[in-house]
Short mmCIF file of C-alpha atoms in Angstrom, two decimals:
data_model
loop_
_atom_site.label_atom_id
_atom_site.label_comp_id
_atom_site.label_asym_id
_atom_site.label_seq_id
_atom_site.Cartn_x
_atom_site.Cartn_y
_atom_site.Cartn_z
CA MET A 1 131.87 141.91 79.10
CA TRP A 2 129.95 138.80 79.01
CA LEU A 3 130.60 138.17 75.52
CA SER A 4 134.40 138.47 76.03
CA LEU A 5 134.44 135.77 78.69
CA LEU A 6 132.25 133.36 76.68
CA PRO A 7 135.33 131.68 74.90
CA TRP A 8 136.97 131.22 78.00
CA GLY A 9 133.83 129.26 79.32
CA PHE A 10 133.85 126.84 76.20
CA VAL A 11 137.44 126.06 77.13
CA LEU A 12 136.78 125.06 80.59
CA LEU A 13 133.79 123.04 79.32
CA GLY A 14 135.95 121.19 76.93
CA LEU A 15 138.73 120.57 79.73
CA LEU A 16 136.18 119.21 81.82
CA PRO A 17 137.02 115.67 81.36
CA LEU A 18 140.25 116.34 82.64
CA TRP A 19 138.67 116.01 86.08
CA LEU A 20 136.35 113.06 85.36
CA PHE A 21 138.42 110.63 83.94
CA PRO A 22 141.98 109.23 84.61
CA ARG A 23 144.98 111.03 83.03
CA GLN A 24 147.20 109.92 80.30
CA GLU A 25 150.93 109.38 80.88
CA SER A 26 152.06 111.65 78.05
CA ILE A 27 151.27 115.13 77.36
CA TYR A 28 151.87 115.45 73.76
CA PRO A 29 150.29 116.24 71.69
CA GLY A 30 147.57 117.34 74.07
CA LEU A 31 149.76 120.13 75.36
CA VAL A 32 149.56 121.46 71.85
CA PHE A 33 145.80 121.21 71.24
CA LEU A 34 145.61 123.04 74.96
CA LEU A 35 147.64 126.01 73.72
CA ALA A 36 145.71 126.24 70.82
CA ALA A 37 142.51 126.19 72.51
CA LEU A 38 143.74 129.18 74.69
CA VAL A 39 145.01 131.11 71.63
CA LEU A 40 141.68 130.85 69.93
CA ALA A 41 139.71 131.68 73.36
CA ALA A 42 142.30 134.76 73.32
CA ALA A 43 141.49 135.87 69.68
CA ALA A 44 137.48 135.39 70.43
CA SER A 45 137.41 137.67 73.80
CA LEU A 46 139.27 140.21 71.40
CA TYR A 47 136.83 139.98 68.61
CA ALA A 48 134.06 141.05 71.40
CA ARG A 49 135.56 144.74 71.16
CA VAL A 50 135.71 144.90 67.37
CA PRO A 51 133.93 147.82 66.04
CA LEU A 52 131.40 145.30 64.13
CA GLY A 53 127.79 145.30 64.17
CA PRO A 54 126.45 143.62 67.27
CA GLN A 55 125.24 140.34 65.42
CA VAL A 56 128.43 139.88 63.60
CA ARG A 57 130.46 140.43 66.64
CA PHE A 58 128.13 137.70 68.43
CA PHE A 59 128.30 135.07 65.78
CA TRP A 60 131.99 135.59 65.31
CA VAL A 61 133.18 135.26 69.12
CA LEU A 62 130.45 132.32 69.33
CA GLY A 63 132.24 130.67 66.49
CA LEU A 64 135.65 131.09 67.81
CA GLY A 65 134.65 129.88 71.28
CA LEU A 66 132.90 126.71 69.51
CA MET A 67 136.45 126.17 67.73
CA SER A 68 138.29 126.98 71.19
CA SER A 69 136.20 124.37 72.75
CA SER A 70 136.87 121.48 70.33
CA MET A 71 140.67 122.26 70.64
CA ALA A 72 140.17 121.76 74.55
CA VAL A 73 138.24 118.55 74.03
CA ALA A 74 140.85 117.28 71.68
CA ALA A 75 143.47 118.15 74.33
CA SER A 76 141.21 116.30 77.04
CA ARG A 77 141.29 113.29 74.70
CA ASP A 78 145.04 113.15 74.67
CA LEU A 79 145.70 114.18 78.20
CA ALA A 80 142.99 111.83 79.77
CA GLN A 81 141.28 108.27 79.09
CA ILE A 82 137.94 109.56 77.76
CA PRO A 83 135.54 107.76 75.73
CA GLU A 84 135.62 107.62 72.08
CA ASP A 85 132.31 109.08 71.67
CA LEU A 86 132.76 112.02 73.61
CA ALA A 87 135.66 112.80 71.52
CA VAL A 88 133.41 113.23 68.72
CA VAL A 89 132.22 116.54 70.31
CA ALA A 90 135.45 118.12 69.04
CA SER A 91 134.57 117.57 65.35
CA VAL A 92 130.80 118.79 66.30
CA ALA A 93 132.00 121.73 67.76
CA SER A 94 134.43 122.49 64.92
CA LEU A 95 131.40 122.34 62.32
CA MET A 96 129.20 124.32 64.50
CA GLY A 97 132.05 127.12 64.94
CA ALA A 98 132.43 127.03 61.04
CA CYS A 99 128.69 127.53 60.78
CA MET A 100 128.59 130.62 63.01
CA PHE A 101 131.27 132.38 61.09
CA LEU A 102 128.98 132.13 58.05
CA ILE A 103 126.07 133.29 59.73
CA GLY A 104 128.13 136.20 60.96
CA LEU A 105 129.40 136.91 57.56
CA PHE A 106 125.89 136.99 56.30
CA PHE A 107 125.00 139.90 58.57
CA LEU A 108 128.12 141.59 57.55
CA LEU A 109 127.46 141.55 54.23
CA GLN A 110 123.78 141.73 54.13
CA ARG A 111 122.32 143.12 57.44
CA GLU A 112 124.77 145.21 59.18
CA THR A 113 127.35 147.95 58.56
CA PRO A 114 130.70 147.93 60.21
CA GLY A 115 130.77 151.17 62.72
CA LEU A 116 133.84 153.21 62.17
CA PRO A 117 136.14 153.57 65.23
CA SER A 118 135.93 156.90 66.94
CA PRO A 119 138.99 159.12 65.92
CA LEU A 120 138.90 160.64 69.59
CA GLN A 121 139.38 156.90 71.00
CA MET A 122 142.19 156.39 68.45
CA GLY A 123 144.06 159.49 69.90
CA PHE A 124 143.22 161.94 67.59
CA ARG A 125 141.79 165.40 68.52
CA ASN A 126 139.52 167.22 66.00
CA HIS A 127 139.37 171.03 66.07
CA ASP A 128 135.60 172.50 65.95
CA GLY A 129 134.59 168.85 64.43
CA ILE A 130 137.21 168.99 61.68
CA MET A 131 139.88 166.02 62.02
CA PRO A 132 143.59 166.08 60.54
CA TYR A 133 144.85 164.14 57.41
CA ALA A 134 146.40 161.69 59.98
CA ALA A 135 143.09 160.73 61.31
CA LEU A 136 141.84 159.97 57.62
CA GLN A 137 145.04 157.67 57.24
CA ALA A 138 143.99 155.88 60.75
CA LEU A 139 140.49 155.43 59.49
CA ALA A 140 141.15 154.36 55.61
CA ALA A 141 140.85 150.73 56.20
CA SER A 142 137.46 150.93 58.18
CA LEU A 143 136.16 153.45 55.29
CA GLU A 144 137.22 150.70 52.60
CA THR A 145 135.48 148.06 54.33
CA LEU A 146 132.44 150.26 55.02
CA SER A 147 132.28 150.95 51.36
CA THR A 148 131.82 147.21 50.45
CA VAL A 149 128.58 147.21 52.30
CA ARG A 150 126.96 150.88 51.81
CA PRO A 151 127.60 153.65 49.78
CA VAL A 152 130.51 155.96 51.02
CA THR A 153 131.31 159.12 48.67
CA LEU A 154 134.13 161.45 48.61
CA LEU A 155 133.92 165.24 48.34
CA LEU A 156 136.88 167.23 48.18
CA LEU A 157 136.42 171.09 48.29
CA HIS A 158 139.14 173.79 47.79
CA THR A 159 138.36 176.95 49.56
CA ARG A 160 139.87 180.19 50.58
CA THR A 161 142.82 179.24 52.89
CA ASP A 162 140.99 181.39 55.68
CA GLN A 163 137.73 179.39 55.31
CA PRO A 164 136.98 177.89 59.05
CA GLY A 165 136.24 174.39 58.19
CA ALA A 166 133.63 174.06 61.04
CA GLU A 167 131.20 175.83 58.92
CA LEU A 168 130.96 173.14 56.47
CA LEU A 169 129.49 170.75 59.55
CA GLN A 170 126.12 172.61 59.42
CA TYR A 171 125.21 171.51 55.86
CA LEU A 172 126.16 167.92 56.67
CA ARG A 173 124.30 165.19 58.31
CA GLN A 174 125.35 163.55 61.70
CA PRO A 175 127.32 160.57 60.42
CA ASP A 176 129.64 162.45 57.90
CA MET A 177 133.06 163.51 58.39
CA VAL A 178 135.07 166.30 57.31
CA PHE A 179 138.98 166.37 57.15
CA GLN A 180 141.45 168.93 56.62
CA LEU A 181 144.08 167.81 54.33
CA LYS A 182 145.41 171.58 54.34
CA PRO A 183 144.83 174.73 54.50
CA GLY A 184 141.81 175.66 52.23
CA GLN A 185 141.49 172.06 51.14
CA PHE A 186 138.92 169.84 52.92
CA LEU A 187 137.67 166.13 52.24
CA ILE A 188 134.08 165.10 53.00
CA VAL A 189 133.26 162.00 53.68
CA LEU A 190 129.59 161.26 52.99
CA GLN A 191 128.03 157.92 54.53
CA GLY A 192 125.34 156.42 52.79
CA SER A 193 125.44 159.04 49.94
CA ASN A 194 125.70 158.30 45.99
CA LEU A 195 126.76 160.84 43.73
CA GLU A 196 123.34 162.40 43.54
CA GLY A 197 123.29 162.75 47.27
CA ALA A 198 126.60 164.37 47.16
CA GLN A 199 125.81 166.82 44.45
CA VAL A 200 122.68 167.93 46.99
CA VAL A 201 125.31 168.18 49.41
CA PHE A 202 127.85 170.40 47.16
CA ARG A 203 124.84 172.76 45.88
CA ARG A 204 124.07 173.77 49.60
CA ILE A 205 127.76 174.39 50.61
CA ARG A 206 128.36 176.23 47.41
CA GLN A 207 125.15 178.69 48.12
CA ASN A 208 126.65 179.59 51.34
CA LEU A 209 130.47 179.54 50.94
CA ALA A 210 133.20 180.40 48.38
CA ILE A 211 134.19 177.15 46.57
CA LEU A 212 137.08 177.56 44.27
CA ALA A 213 137.31 174.03 42.75
CA TYR A 214 135.70 170.64 44.07
CA GLY A 215 135.75 166.84 43.06
CA VAL A 216 133.42 164.10 44.02
CA LEU A 217 134.21 160.37 43.78
CA PRO A 218 132.48 156.92 45.25
CA LEU A 219 134.62 155.39 47.39
CA GLN A 220 134.07 151.76 45.83
CA GLY A 221 136.79 149.24 44.63
CA ILE A 222 139.67 151.69 45.34
CA SER A 223 141.52 152.33 48.22
CA VAL A 224 141.38 156.15 50.17
CA GLN A 225 144.55 156.86 48.85
CA GLN A 226 144.00 156.08 44.92
CA ALA A 227 140.55 158.16 45.40
CA LEU A 228 142.30 161.33 47.07
CA ALA A 229 144.97 160.88 44.13
CA GLN A 230 142.42 161.06 41.64
CA LEU A 231 140.45 163.81 43.21
CA GLY A 232 143.46 166.02 43.41
CA GLY A 233 144.01 165.00 39.60
CA GLU A 234 140.52 166.51 38.94
CA LEU A 235 140.99 169.85 40.81
CA GLN A 236 144.44 170.34 39.10
CA HIS A 237 142.68 169.43 35.52
CA TYR A 238 140.12 172.10 36.60
CA TYR A 239 142.94 174.80 37.16
CA LEU A 240 144.61 173.93 33.83
CA ALA A 241 141.29 174.45 32.39
CA GLN A 242 140.71 177.81 33.79
CA HIS A 243 144.13 179.14 32.70
#
C-alpha cells in the first residue's frame, strides 16, 4: 500500500513551491506539466501492483515517482515565481528517475524472475489443479516474458481421452503447471527446467501412466502459439510414422 502512495508524495513535494511563492498570472504551460505529473503518478501507483519481483517493482515505482516529481516542479516553475536554482531540481529528478529504471531493469534481467499471475485471480477455475486452454492463452505473454530470464520447457502429452489430468500433478514440482488443451491432450509447463529436466519428468510419467505420444520444446525466442503449433506438428509426424 505504501508503495502505491509514494508517487503521490513526490507530486505533492514538487508542488510545494505553489504555497511558498507568489503565483504567476498565466496557467499555461504549467497546467500541462501538472497533468503530466498526475498521469505519471497514476502510472507509478499501478506499477506497484504489477506481478514483478519486489526490487524491480520498487525501483520502477521510484523511477516513475521521481519523473512525476520533476513534472510537478516544472508545473510549479510556470505557475509560481520560484527561483531558477529550484527549477534545476526538475532535471535532477528526471535523471534520477531514469537511473532508477535502469537499476530495476538490471534486477529484472539478472537477478529476479517475474512472477506469473494466478489463474484464479484472472477469473479461471482449475479442476483438480488442471487449468483450461483459455487460462494458457491468458498467461501466454507472462510465460514468454518468464522464458527470457529462466528456462521454461513445454511438454505436450497425448494420453487416453479418459485419463484424469490430476494424476499428472504428483509427478511435477510446485511451480509447474498443467493445461488441458482437449480430452486426452495435456500441456505441462515446466518452470526452471531445460530439455534434460523435461526428459526426466517424462520418464517418471511414462513409467506410471499410458502415454500415446509426446513432444517437448523449450519456450525461448518463440511465442506460446508457435510452440504449440510446432509440438502439434511433432505429434502429427509421430502418428504418420506409426502408420
